[in-house]
PDB file of N, CA, C and O in Angstrom:
ATOM      1  N   MET A   1     -63.071 -23.476  40.547  1.00  0.00           N
ATOM      2  CA  MET A   1     -62.816 -22.307  39.741  1.00  0.00           C
ATOM      3  C   MET A   1     -61.316 -22.070  39.568  1.00  0.00           C
ATOM      4  O   MET A   1     -60.871 -21.705  38.496  1.00  0.00           O
ATOM      5  N   LEU A   2     -60.538 -22.282  40.631  1.00  0.00           N
ATOM      6  CA  LEU A   2     -59.087 -22.139  40.508  1.00  0.00           C
ATOM      7  C   LEU A   2     -58.519 -23.135  39.517  1.00  0.00           C
ATOM      8  O   LEU A   2     -57.573 -22.819  38.797  1.00  0.00           O
ATOM      9  N   ASP A   3     -59.092 -24.331  39.486  1.00  0.00           N
ATOM     10  CA  ASP A   3     -58.642 -25.332  38.519  1.00  0.00           C
ATOM     11  C   ASP A   3     -58.809 -24.826  37.091  1.00  0.00           C
ATOM     12  O   ASP A   3     -57.952 -25.055  36.239  1.00  0.00           O
ATOM     13  N   LEU A   4     -59.904 -24.119  36.835  1.00  0.00           N
ATOM     14  CA  LEU A   4     -60.145 -23.580  35.492  1.00  0.00           C
ATOM     15  C   LEU A   4     -59.120 -22.511  35.136  1.00  0.00           C
ATOM     16  O   LEU A   4     -58.589 -22.493  34.024  1.00  0.00           O
ATOM     17  N   TYR A   5     -58.858 -21.608  36.070  1.00  0.00           N
ATOM     18  CA  TYR A   5     -57.839 -20.583  35.834  1.00  0.00           C
ATOM     19  C   TYR A   5     -56.475 -21.234  35.610  1.00  0.00           C
ATOM     20  O   TYR A   5     -55.733 -20.828  34.717  1.00  0.00           O
ATOM     21  N   ALA A   6     -56.151 -22.223  36.426  1.00  0.00           N
ATOM     22  CA  ALA A   6     -54.861 -22.896  36.311  1.00  0.00           C
ATOM     23  C   ALA A   6     -54.734 -23.580  34.955  1.00  0.00           C
ATOM     24  O   ALA A   6     -53.713 -23.437  34.273  1.00  0.00           O
ATOM     25  N   LYS A   7     -55.764 -24.309  34.570  1.00  0.00           N
ATOM     26  CA  LYS A   7     -55.730 -25.019  33.299  1.00  0.00           C
ATOM     27  C   LYS A   7     -55.533 -24.045  32.137  1.00  0.00           C
ATOM     28  O   LYS A   7     -54.753 -24.312  31.224  1.00  0.00           O
ATOM     29  N   LYS A   8     -56.217 -22.925  32.190  1.00  0.00           N
ATOM     30  CA  LYS A   8     -56.097 -21.916  31.139  1.00  0.00           C
ATOM     31  C   LYS A   8     -54.668 -21.393  31.034  1.00  0.00           C
ATOM     32  O   LYS A   8     -54.196 -21.053  29.954  1.00  0.00           O
ATOM     33  N   GLU A   9     -53.955 -21.350  32.164  1.00  0.00           N
ATOM     34  CA  GLU A   9     -52.578 -20.858  32.207  1.00  0.00           C
ATOM     35  C   GLU A   9     -51.549 -21.980  32.017  1.00  0.00           C
ATOM     36  O   GLU A   9     -50.351 -21.733  32.113  1.00  0.00           O
ATOM     37  N   GLY A  10     -52.030 -23.210  31.800  1.00  0.00           N
ATOM     38  CA  GLY A  10     -51.120 -24.331  31.634  1.00  0.00           C
ATOM     39  C   GLY A  10     -50.533 -24.817  32.945  1.00  0.00           C
ATOM     40  O   GLY A  10     -49.453 -25.407  32.968  1.00  0.00           O
ATOM     41  N   LEU A  11     -51.253 -24.582  34.042  1.00  0.00           N
ATOM     42  CA  LEU A  11     -50.794 -24.966  35.373  1.00  0.00           C
ATOM     43  C   LEU A  11     -51.714 -26.016  35.965  1.00  0.00           C
ATOM     44  O   LEU A  11     -52.840 -26.184  35.519  1.00  0.00           O
ATOM     45  N   VAL A  12     -51.223 -26.689  36.991  1.00  0.00           N
ATOM     46  CA  VAL A  12     -52.034 -27.641  37.756  1.00  0.00           C
ATOM     47  C   VAL A  12     -51.815 -27.371  39.237  1.00  0.00           C
ATOM     48  O   VAL A  12     -50.789 -26.829  39.634  1.00  0.00           O
ATOM     49  N   LEU A  13     -52.800 -27.734  40.043  1.00  0.00           N
ATOM     50  CA  LEU A  13     -52.679 -27.616  41.491  1.00  0.00           C
ATOM     51  C   LEU A  13     -52.364 -28.987  42.068  1.00  0.00           C
ATOM     52  O   LEU A  13     -52.992 -29.979  41.690  1.00  0.00           O
ATOM     53  N   SER A  14     -51.403 -29.028  42.979  1.00  0.00           N
ATOM     54  CA  SER A  14     -51.115 -30.291  43.666  1.00  0.00           C
ATOM     55  C   SER A  14     -52.328 -30.636  44.532  1.00  0.00           C
ATOM     56  O   SER A  14     -53.197 -29.800  44.784  1.00  0.00           O
ATOM     57  N   ILE A  15     -52.377 -31.857  45.003  1.00  0.00           N
ATOM     58  CA  ILE A  15     -53.490 -32.295  45.853  1.00  0.00           C
ATOM     59  C   ILE A  15     -53.585 -31.419  47.101  1.00  0.00           C
ATOM     60  O   ILE A  15     -54.662 -30.972  47.478  1.00  0.00           O
ATOM     61  N   GLU A  16     -52.448 -31.155  47.739  1.00  0.00           N
ATOM     62  CA  GLU A  16     -52.435 -30.302  48.932  1.00  0.00           C
ATOM     63  C   GLU A  16     -52.884 -28.887  48.589  1.00  0.00           C
ATOM     64  O   GLU A  16     -53.610 -28.265  49.356  1.00  0.00           O
ATOM     65  N   ALA A  17     -52.449 -28.379  47.454  1.00  0.00           N
ATOM     66  CA  ALA A  17     -52.834 -27.024  47.037  1.00  0.00           C
ATOM     67  C   ALA A  17     -54.346 -26.940  46.827  1.00  0.00           C
ATOM     68  O   ALA A  17     -54.977 -25.950  47.197  1.00  0.00           O
ATOM     69  N   LYS A  18     -54.936 -27.990  46.260  1.00  0.00           N
ATOM     70  CA  LYS A  18     -56.390 -28.009  46.064  1.00  0.00           C
ATOM     71  C   LYS A  18     -57.122 -27.949  47.405  1.00  0.00           C
ATOM     72  O   LYS A  18     -58.115 -27.240  47.553  1.00  0.00           O
ATOM     73  N   LYS A  19     -56.617 -28.678  48.386  1.00  0.00           N
ATOM     74  CA  LYS A  19     -57.244 -28.677  49.713  1.00  0.00           C
ATOM     75  C   LYS A  19     -57.183 -27.283  50.338  1.00  0.00           C
ATOM     76  O   LYS A  19     -58.168 -26.804  50.892  1.00  0.00           O
ATOM     77  N   ILE A  20     -56.029 -26.647  50.242  1.00  0.00           N
ATOM     78  CA  ILE A  20     -55.870 -25.307  50.809  1.00  0.00           C
ATOM     79  C   ILE A  20     -56.769 -24.317  50.077  1.00  0.00           C
ATOM     80  O   ILE A  20     -57.401 -23.464  50.693  1.00  0.00           O
ATOM     81  N   ALA A  21     -56.837 -24.428  48.759  1.00  0.00           N
ATOM     82  CA  ALA A  21     -57.682 -23.541  47.970  1.00  0.00           C
ATOM     83  C   ALA A  21     -59.148 -23.689  48.374  1.00  0.00           C
ATOM     84  O   ALA A  21     -59.861 -22.692  48.528  1.00  0.00           O
ATOM     85  N   GLU A  22     -59.600 -24.919  48.555  1.00  0.00           N
ATOM     86  CA  GLU A  22     -60.981 -25.158  48.970  1.00  0.00           C
ATOM     87  C   GLU A  22     -61.263 -24.519  50.335  1.00  0.00           C
ATOM     88  O   GLU A  22     -62.308 -23.910  50.531  1.00  0.00           O
ATOM     89  N   GLN A  23     -60.320 -24.664  51.260  1.00  0.00           N
ATOM     90  CA  GLN A  23     -60.488 -24.065  52.588  1.00  0.00           C
ATOM     91  C   GLN A  23     -60.556 -22.541  52.488  1.00  0.00           C
ATOM     92  O   GLN A  23     -61.381 -21.902  53.134  1.00  0.00           O
ATOM     93  N   PHE A  24     -59.689 -21.975  51.685  1.00  0.00           N
ATOM     94  CA  PHE A  24     -59.673 -20.530  51.522  1.00  0.00           C
ATOM     95  C   PHE A  24     -60.986 -20.034  50.924  1.00  0.00           C
ATOM     96  O   PHE A  24     -61.581 -19.071  51.411  1.00  0.00           O
ATOM     97  N   ILE A  25     -61.449 -20.698  49.882  1.00  0.00           N
ATOM     98  CA  ILE A  25     -62.695 -20.286  49.226  1.00  0.00           C
ATOM     99  C   ILE A  25     -63.872 -20.398  50.188  1.00  0.00           C
ATOM    100  O   ILE A  25     -64.715 -19.503  50.249  1.00  0.00           O
ATOM    101  N   GLN A  26     -63.920 -21.469  50.957  1.00  0.00           N
ATOM    102  CA  GLN A  26     -64.972 -21.601  51.968  1.00  0.00           C
ATOM    103  C   GLN A  26     -64.924 -20.441  52.959  1.00  0.00           C
ATOM    104  O   GLN A  26     -65.957 -19.884  53.335  1.00  0.00           O
ATOM    105  N   GLN A  27     -63.729 -20.078  53.367  1.00  0.00           N
ATOM    106  CA  GLN A  27     -63.561 -19.000  54.335  1.00  0.00           C
ATOM    107  C   GLN A  27     -64.043 -17.662  53.772  1.00  0.00           C
ATOM    108  O   GLN A  27     -64.749 -16.927  54.445  1.00  0.00           O
ATOM    109  N   ILE A  28     -63.691 -17.346  52.528  1.00  0.00           N
ATOM    110  CA  ILE A  28     -64.119 -16.050  51.996  1.00  0.00           C
ATOM    111  C   ILE A  28     -65.614 -16.037  51.691  1.00  0.00           C
ATOM    112  O   ILE A  28     -66.249 -14.993  51.785  1.00  0.00           O
ATOM    113  N   TRP A  29     -66.200 -17.185  51.354  1.00  0.00           N
ATOM    114  CA  TRP A  29     -67.642 -17.226  51.121  1.00  0.00           C
ATOM    115  C   TRP A  29     -68.417 -17.099  52.433  1.00  0.00           C
ATOM    116  O   TRP A  29     -69.500 -16.560  52.463  1.00  0.00           O
ATOM    117  N   GLN A  30     -67.849 -17.602  53.509  1.00  0.00           N
ATOM    118  CA  GLN A  30     -68.509 -17.510  54.808  1.00  0.00           C
ATOM    119  C   GLN A  30     -68.340 -16.134  55.443  1.00  0.00           C
ATOM    120  O   GLN A  30     -69.153 -15.724  56.256  1.00  0.00           O
ATOM    121  N   ASN A  31     -67.280 -15.431  55.073  1.00  0.00           N
ATOM    122  CA  ASN A  31     -66.980 -14.108  55.638  1.00  0.00           C
ATOM    123  C   ASN A  31     -66.679 -13.119  54.517  1.00  0.00           C
ATOM    124  O   ASN A  31     -65.558 -12.596  54.432  1.00  0.00           O
ATOM    125  N   PRO A  32     -67.651 -12.834  53.657  1.00  0.00           N
ATOM    126  CA  PRO A  32     -67.364 -11.949  52.521  1.00  0.00           C
ATOM    127  C   PRO A  32     -67.123 -10.502  52.971  1.00  0.00           C
ATOM    128  O   PRO A  32     -67.744 -10.030  53.916  1.00  0.00           O
ATOM    129  N   SER A  33     -66.214  -9.840  52.267  1.00  0.00           N
ATOM    130  CA  SER A  33     -65.983  -8.422  52.540  1.00  0.00           C
ATOM    131  C   SER A  33     -67.072  -7.614  51.848  1.00  0.00           C
ATOM    132  O   SER A  33     -67.855  -8.146  51.063  1.00  0.00           O
ATOM    133  N   THR A  34     -67.120  -6.329  52.109  1.00  0.00           N
ATOM    134  CA  THR A  34     -68.175  -5.492  51.536  1.00  0.00           C
ATOM    135  C   THR A  34     -68.051  -5.370  50.018  1.00  0.00           C
ATOM    136  O   THR A  34     -69.044  -5.140  49.339  1.00  0.00           O
ATOM    137  N   ASP A  35     -66.847  -5.520  49.479  1.00  0.00           N
ATOM    138  CA  ASP A  35     -66.670  -5.441  48.026  1.00  0.00           C
ATOM    139  C   ASP A  35     -66.465  -6.813  47.391  1.00  0.00           C
ATOM    140  O   ASP A  35     -65.903  -6.933  46.317  1.00  0.00           O
ATOM    141  N   PHE A  36     -66.951  -7.848  48.067  1.00  0.00           N
ATOM    142  CA  PHE A  36     -66.797  -9.222  47.598  1.00  0.00           C
ATOM    143  C   PHE A  36     -67.498  -9.434  46.259  1.00  0.00           C
ATOM    144  O   PHE A  36     -68.632  -9.027  46.062  1.00  0.00           O
ATOM    145  N   ALA A  37     -66.786 -10.059  45.335  1.00  0.00           N
ATOM    146  CA  ALA A  37     -67.354 -10.463  44.049  1.00  0.00           C
ATOM    147  C   ALA A  37     -66.733 -11.813  43.701  1.00  0.00           C
ATOM    148  O   ALA A  37     -65.516 -11.924  43.597  1.00  0.00           O
ATOM    149  N   ASN A  38     -67.578 -12.817  43.572  1.00  0.00           N
ATOM    150  CA  ASN A  38     -67.108 -14.188  43.354  1.00  0.00           C
ATOM    151  C   ASN A  38     -65.917 -14.298  42.415  1.00  0.00           C
ATOM    152  O   ASN A  38     -64.822 -14.642  42.822  1.00  0.00           O
ATOM    153  N   GLY A  39     -66.161 -14.055  41.139  1.00  0.00           N
ATOM    154  CA  GLY A  39     -65.137 -14.261  40.126  1.00  0.00           C
ATOM    155  C   GLY A  39     -63.925 -13.370  40.309  1.00  0.00           C
ATOM    156  O   GLY A  39     -62.786 -13.824  40.195  1.00  0.00           O
ATOM    157  N   ARG A  40     -64.162 -12.102  40.582  1.00  0.00           N
ATOM    158  CA  ARG A  40     -63.053 -11.162  40.730  1.00  0.00           C
ATOM    159  C   ARG A  40     -62.182 -11.523  41.926  1.00  0.00           C
ATOM    160  O   ARG A  40     -60.956 -11.504  41.847  1.00  0.00           O
ATOM    161  N   THR A  41     -62.795 -11.880  43.033  1.00  0.00           N
ATOM    162  CA  THR A  41     -62.046 -12.241  44.235  1.00  0.00           C
ATOM    163  C   THR A  41     -61.201 -13.490  43.994  1.00  0.00           C
ATOM    164  O   THR A  41     -60.023 -13.530  44.358  1.00  0.00           O
ATOM    165  N   ILE A  42     -61.788 -14.489  43.369  1.00  0.00           N
ATOM    166  CA  ILE A  42     -61.055 -15.725  43.083  1.00  0.00           C
ATOM    167  C   ILE A  42     -59.921 -15.456  42.099  1.00  0.00           C
ATOM    168  O   ILE A  42     -58.814 -15.971  42.252  1.00  0.00           O
ATOM    169  N   ARG A  43     -60.169 -14.618  41.091  1.00  0.00           N
ATOM    170  CA  ARG A  43     -59.125 -14.294  40.113  1.00  0.00           C
ATOM    171  C   ARG A  43     -57.962 -13.570  40.790  1.00  0.00           C
ATOM    172  O   ARG A  43     -56.797 -13.862  40.521  1.00  0.00           O
ATOM    173  N   LYS A  44     -58.261 -12.618  41.660  1.00  0.00           N
ATOM    174  CA  LYS A  44     -57.205 -11.901  42.367  1.00  0.00           C
ATOM    175  C   LYS A  44     -56.397 -12.861  43.244  1.00  0.00           C
ATOM    176  O   LYS A  44     -55.170 -12.765  43.321  1.00  0.00           O
ATOM    177  N   PHE A  45     -57.098 -13.779  43.889  1.00  0.00           N
ATOM    178  CA  PHE A  45     -56.428 -14.786  44.711  1.00  0.00           C
ATOM    179  C   PHE A  45     -55.530 -15.660  43.842  1.00  0.00           C
ATOM    180  O   PHE A  45     -54.365 -15.889  44.171  1.00  0.00           O
ATOM    181  N   PHE A  46     -56.055 -16.128  42.721  1.00  0.00           N
ATOM    182  CA  PHE A  46     -55.272 -16.965  41.816  1.00  0.00           C
ATOM    183  C   PHE A  46     -54.021 -16.225  41.332  1.00  0.00           C
ATOM    184  O   PHE A  46     -52.923 -16.778  41.331  1.00  0.00           O
ATOM    185  N   ASP A  47     -54.184 -14.973  40.937  1.00  0.00           N
ATOM    186  CA  ASP A  47     -53.037 -14.195  40.461  1.00  0.00           C
ATOM    187  C   ASP A  47     -51.970 -14.057  41.547  1.00  0.00           C
ATOM    188  O   ASP A  47     -50.773 -14.142  41.258  1.00  0.00           O
ATOM    189  N   ALA A  48     -52.379 -13.865  42.797  1.00  0.00           N
ATOM    190  CA  ALA A  48     -51.432 -13.766  43.905  1.00  0.00           C
ATOM    191  C   ALA A  48     -50.694 -15.091  44.113  1.00  0.00           C
ATOM    192  O   ALA A  48     -49.481 -15.108  44.363  1.00  0.00           O
ATOM    193  N   VAL A  49     -51.414 -16.199  43.996  1.00  0.00           N
ATOM    194  CA  VAL A  49     -50.802 -17.526  44.150  1.00  0.00           C
ATOM    195  C   VAL A  49     -49.783 -17.764  43.036  1.00  0.00           C
ATOM    196  O   VAL A  49     -48.685 -18.269  43.280  1.00  0.00           O
ATOM    197  N   VAL A  50     -50.117 -17.382  41.821  1.00  0.00           N
ATOM    198  CA  VAL A  50     -49.189 -17.570  40.692  1.00  0.00           C
ATOM    199  C   VAL A  50     -47.939 -16.706  40.892  1.00  0.00           C
ATOM    200  O   VAL A  50     -46.816 -17.173  40.631  1.00  0.00           O
ATOM    201  N   ARG A  51     -48.110 -15.481  41.364  1.00  0.00           N
ATOM    202  CA  ARG A  51     -46.932 -14.644  41.646  1.00  0.00           C
ATOM    203  C   ARG A  51     -46.046 -15.309  42.698  1.00  0.00           C
ATOM    204  O   ARG A  51     -44.821 -15.304  42.590  1.00  0.00           O
ATOM    205  N   LYS A  52     -46.683 -15.899  43.707  1.00  0.00           N
ATOM    206  CA  LYS A  52     -45.945 -16.592  44.761  1.00  0.00           C
ATOM    207  C   LYS A  52     -45.192 -17.801  44.177  1.00  0.00           C
ATOM    208  O   LYS A  52     -44.037 -18.041  44.508  1.00  0.00           O
ATOM    209  N   LYS A  53     -45.863 -18.547  43.296  1.00  0.00           N
ATOM    210  CA  LYS A  53     -45.222 -19.694  42.639  1.00  0.00           C
ATOM    211  C   LYS A  53     -44.016 -19.234  41.832  1.00  0.00           C
ATOM    212  O   LYS A  53     -42.938 -19.820  41.901  1.00  0.00           O
ATOM    213  N   ASN A  54     -44.195 -18.172  41.074  1.00  0.00           N
ATOM    214  CA  ASN A  54     -43.100 -17.662  40.258  1.00  0.00           C
ATOM    215  C   ASN A  54     -41.924 -17.218  41.117  1.00  0.00           C
ATOM    216  O   ASN A  54     -40.768 -17.453  40.756  1.00  0.00           O
ATOM    217  N   SER A  55     -42.203 -16.607  42.253  1.00  0.00           N
ATOM    218  CA  SER A  55     -41.137 -16.198  43.172  1.00  0.00           C
ATOM    219  C   SER A  55     -40.406 -17.413  43.735  1.00  0.00           C
ATOM    220  O   SER A  55     -39.185 -17.381  43.909  1.00  0.00           O
ATOM    221  N   ARG A  56     -41.145 -18.469  44.002  1.00  0.00           N
ATOM    222  CA  ARG A  56     -40.534 -19.709  44.518  1.00  0.00           C
ATOM    223  C   ARG A  56     -39.655 -20.347  43.457  1.00  0.00           C
ATOM    224  O   ARG A  56     -38.506 -20.714  43.710  1.00  0.00           O
ATOM    225  N   VAL A  57     -40.164 -20.436  42.250  1.00  0.00           N
ATOM    226  CA  VAL A  57     -39.450 -21.124  41.168  1.00  0.00           C
ATOM    227  C   VAL A  57     -38.180 -20.369  40.767  1.00  0.00           C
ATOM    228  O   VAL A  57     -37.165 -20.987  40.467  1.00  0.00           O
ATOM    229  N   ILE A  58     -38.236 -19.054  40.787  1.00  0.00           N
ATOM    230  CA  ILE A  58     -37.080 -18.262  40.352  1.00  0.00           C
ATOM    231  C   ILE A  58     -35.871 -18.471  41.257  1.00  0.00           C
ATOM    232  O   ILE A  58     -34.735 -18.282  40.840  1.00  0.00           O
ATOM    233  N   THR A  59     -36.114 -18.896  42.500  1.00  0.00           N
ATOM    234  CA  THR A  59     -35.010 -19.126  43.433  1.00  0.00           C
ATOM    235  C   THR A  59     -34.311 -20.459  43.194  1.00  0.00           C
ATOM    236  O   THR A  59     -33.230 -20.688  43.737  1.00  0.00           O
ATOM    237  N   LEU A  60     -34.920 -21.317  42.392  1.00  0.00           N
ATOM    238  CA  LEU A  60     -34.327 -22.622  42.112  1.00  0.00           C
ATOM    239  C   LEU A  60     -33.208 -22.494  41.084  1.00  0.00           C
ATOM    240  O   LEU A  60     -33.234 -21.608  40.236  1.00  0.00           O
ATOM    241  N   LYS A  61     -32.261 -23.412  41.163  1.00  0.00           N
ATOM    242  CA  LYS A  61     -31.219 -23.464  40.149  1.00  0.00           C
ATOM    243  C   LYS A  61     -31.860 -23.885  38.831  1.00  0.00           C
ATOM    244  O   LYS A  61     -32.871 -24.597  38.817  1.00  0.00           O
ATOM    245  N   GLU A  62     -31.284 -23.443  37.744  1.00  0.00           N
ATOM    246  CA  GLU A  62     -31.873 -23.706  36.429  1.00  0.00           C
ATOM    247  C   GLU A  62     -32.078 -25.196  36.178  1.00  0.00           C
ATOM    248  O   GLU A  62     -33.109 -25.604  35.640  1.00  0.00           O
ATOM    249  N   ASN A  63     -31.137 -26.030  36.598  1.00  0.00           N
ATOM    250  CA  ASN A  63     -31.274 -27.471  36.371  1.00  0.00           C
ATOM    251  C   ASN A  63     -32.339 -28.112  37.261  1.00  0.00           C
ATOM    252  O   ASN A  63     -32.715 -29.257  37.058  1.00  0.00           O
ATOM    253  N   GLU A  64     -32.849 -27.386  38.264  1.00  0.00           N
ATOM    254  CA  GLU A  64     -33.918 -27.889  39.132  1.00  0.00           C
ATOM    255  C   GLU A  64     -35.302 -27.523  38.601  1.00  0.00           C
ATOM    256  O   GLU A  64     -36.302 -28.008  39.100  1.00  0.00           O
ATOM    257  N   ARG A  65     -35.363 -26.665  37.611  1.00  0.00           N
ATOM    258  CA  ARG A  65     -36.639 -26.164  37.083  1.00  0.00           C
ATOM    259  C   ARG A  65     -37.191 -27.101  36.013  1.00  0.00           C
ATOM    260  O   ARG A  65     -37.141 -26.837  34.822  1.00  0.00           O
ATOM    261  N   THR A  66     -37.776 -28.194  36.476  1.00  0.00           N
ATOM    262  CA  THR A  66     -38.377 -29.153  35.553  1.00  0.00           C
ATOM    263  C   THR A  66     -39.745 -28.638  35.102  1.00  0.00           C
ATOM    264  O   THR A  66     -40.308 -27.720  35.708  1.00  0.00           O
ATOM    265  N   LYS A  67     -40.271 -29.242  34.059  1.00  0.00           N
ATOM    266  CA  LYS A  67     -41.597 -28.847  33.586  1.00  0.00           C
ATOM    267  C   LYS A  67     -42.635 -29.019  34.688  1.00  0.00           C
ATOM    268  O   LYS A  67     -43.506 -28.170  34.877  1.00  0.00           O
ATOM    269  N   GLU A  68     -42.530 -30.106  35.435  1.00  0.00           N
ATOM    270  CA  GLU A  68     -43.480 -30.358  36.529  1.00  0.00           C
ATOM    271  C   GLU A  68     -43.412 -29.250  37.582  1.00  0.00           C
ATOM    272  O   GLU A  68     -44.437 -28.753  38.040  1.00  0.00           O
ATOM    273  N   ILE A  69     -42.213 -28.867  37.961  1.00  0.00           N
ATOM    274  CA  ILE A  69     -42.059 -27.813  38.964  1.00  0.00           C
ATOM    275  C   ILE A  69     -42.562 -26.475  38.424  1.00  0.00           C
ATOM    276  O   ILE A  69     -43.221 -25.717  39.131  1.00  0.00           O
ATOM    277  N   LEU A  70     -42.288 -26.198  37.173  1.00  0.00           N
ATOM    278  CA  LEU A  70     -42.704 -24.929  36.572  1.00  0.00           C
ATOM    279  C   LEU A  70     -44.215 -24.816  36.400  1.00  0.00           C
ATOM    280  O   LEU A  70     -44.754 -23.713  36.370  1.00  0.00           O
ATOM    281  N   THR A  71     -44.893 -25.949  36.291  1.00  0.00           N
ATOM    282  CA  THR A  71     -46.331 -25.919  36.006  1.00  0.00           C
ATOM    283  C   THR A  71     -47.211 -26.333  37.178  1.00  0.00           C
ATOM    284  O   THR A  71     -48.427 -26.351  37.043  1.00  0.00           O
ATOM    285  N   THR A  72     -46.620 -26.632  38.329  1.00  0.00           N
ATOM    286  CA  THR A  72     -47.406 -27.096  39.482  1.00  0.00           C
ATOM    287  C   THR A  72     -47.455 -26.043  40.583  1.00  0.00           C
ATOM    288  O   THR A  72     -46.436 -25.555  41.046  1.00  0.00           O
ATOM    289  N   ILE A  73     -48.676 -25.707  40.973  1.00  0.00           N
ATOM    290  CA  ILE A  73     -48.905 -24.841  42.122  1.00  0.00           C
ATOM    291  C   ILE A  73     -48.936 -25.748  43.347  1.00  0.00           C
ATOM    292  O   ILE A  73     -49.681 -26.722  43.379  1.00  0.00           O
ATOM    293  N   THR A  74     -48.099 -25.441  44.328  1.00  0.00           N
ATOM    294  CA  THR A  74     -47.999 -26.280  45.520  1.00  0.00           C
ATOM    295  C   THR A  74     -48.605 -25.576  46.735  1.00  0.00           C
ATOM    296  O   THR A  74     -48.925 -24.390  46.683  1.00  0.00           O
ATOM    297  N   SER A  75     -48.703 -26.297  47.824  1.00  0.00           N
ATOM    298  CA  SER A  75     -49.229 -25.708  49.058  1.00  0.00           C
ATOM    299  C   SER A  75     -48.360 -24.541  49.519  1.00  0.00           C
ATOM    300  O   SER A  75     -48.854 -23.578  50.099  1.00  0.00           O
ATOM    301  N   GLU A  76     -47.083 -24.598  49.236  1.00  0.00           N
ATOM    302  CA  GLU A  76     -46.151 -23.527  49.599  1.00  0.00           C
ATOM    303  C   GLU A  76     -46.548 -22.189  48.952  1.00  0.00           C
ATOM    304  O   GLU A  76     -46.302 -21.123  49.517  1.00  0.00           O
ATOM    305  N   ASP A  77     -47.180 -22.261  47.801  1.00  0.00           N
ATOM    306  CA  ASP A  77     -47.577 -21.053  47.072  1.00  0.00           C
ATOM    307  C   ASP A  77     -48.774 -20.348  47.700  1.00  0.00           C
ATOM    308  O   ASP A  77     -49.144 -19.250  47.279  1.00  0.00           O
ATOM    309  N   PHE A  78     -49.364 -20.953  48.710  1.00  0.00           N
ATOM    310  CA  PHE A  78     -50.506 -20.371  49.410  1.00  0.00           C
ATOM    311  C   PHE A  78     -50.097 -19.719  50.731  1.00  0.00           C
ATOM    312  O   PHE A  78     -50.944 -19.239  51.468  1.00  0.00           O
ATOM    313  N   LEU A  79     -48.800 -19.710  51.035  1.00  0.00           N
ATOM    314  CA  LEU A  79     -48.322 -19.127  52.282  1.00  0.00           C
ATOM    315  C   LEU A  79     -48.040 -17.641  52.069  1.00  0.00           C
ATOM    316  O   LEU A  79     -47.103 -17.272  51.376  1.00  0.00           O
ATOM    317  N   PHE A  80     -48.886 -16.814  52.658  1.00  0.00           N
ATOM    318  CA  PHE A  80     -48.745 -15.374  52.513  1.00  0.00           C
ATOM    319  C   PHE A  80     -48.475 -14.733  53.860  1.00  0.00           C
ATOM    320  O   PHE A  80     -49.058 -15.143  54.881  1.00  0.00           O
ATOM    321  N   ASN A  81     -47.649 -13.716  53.873  1.00  0.00           N
ATOM    322  CA  ASN A  81     -47.457 -12.903  55.065  1.00  0.00           C
ATOM    323  C   ASN A  81     -48.641 -11.961  55.190  1.00  0.00           C
ATOM    324  O   ASN A  81     -49.292 -11.622  54.196  1.00  0.00           O
ATOM    325  N   GLU A  82     -48.912 -11.520  56.393  1.00  0.00           N
ATOM    326  CA  GLU A  82     -50.022 -10.602  56.618  1.00  0.00           C
ATOM    327  C   GLU A  82     -49.815  -9.350  55.759  1.00  0.00           C
ATOM    328  O   GLU A  82     -48.738  -8.774  55.719  1.00  0.00           O
ATOM    329  N   GLY A  83     -50.846  -8.956  55.048  1.00  0.00           N
ATOM    330  CA  GLY A  83     -50.802  -7.781  54.191  1.00  0.00           C
ATOM    331  C   GLY A  83     -50.209  -8.026  52.820  1.00  0.00           C
ATOM    332  O   GLY A  83     -50.203  -7.135  51.979  1.00  0.00           O
ATOM    333  N   GLU A  84     -49.711  -9.223  52.574  1.00  0.00           N
ATOM    334  CA  GLU A  84     -49.075  -9.538  51.288  1.00  0.00           C
ATOM    335  C   GLU A  84     -50.102  -9.715  50.180  1.00  0.00           C
ATOM    336  O   GLU A  84     -49.801  -9.537  49.011  1.00  0.00           O
ATOM    337  N   ILE A  85     -51.317 -10.063  50.543  1.00  0.00           N
ATOM    338  CA  ILE A  85     -52.377 -10.287  49.550  1.00  0.00           C
ATOM    339  C   ILE A  85     -53.592  -9.470  49.945  1.00  0.00           C
ATOM    340  O   ILE A  85     -53.993  -9.431  51.095  1.00  0.00           O
ATOM    341  N   THR A  86     -54.136  -8.761  48.962  1.00  0.00           N
ATOM    342  CA  THR A  86     -55.332  -7.956  49.190  1.00  0.00           C
ATOM    343  C   THR A  86     -56.386  -8.396  48.209  1.00  0.00           C
ATOM    344  O   THR A  86     -56.167  -8.389  47.000  1.00  0.00           O
ATOM    345  N   LEU A  87     -57.526  -8.818  48.742  1.00  0.00           N
ATOM    346  CA  LEU A  87     -58.618  -9.251  47.886  1.00  0.00           C
ATOM    347  C   LEU A  87     -59.705  -8.226  48.007  1.00  0.00           C
ATOM    348  O   LEU A  87     -60.583  -7.964  47.515  1.00  0.00           O
TER     349      LEU A  87
END
């Protein structure tokens, strides 16, 4: 599902990012919260990951911002501090 959201936004997930996403999705499906909703939860997660990617990319020098870097979600984009993401 994240792949579909990414593709729609012109983004791709790195191999490592796909593995982390799969682990995360398995975890939330095994331990759903009381307000869990498949699509909405995944969309909120995806939006948080994209915000994280954008924050990472903005710190790069302009000449380091290649198309590949701008369009690739990496494993680094899945690193959240406690309380930084609310699903």
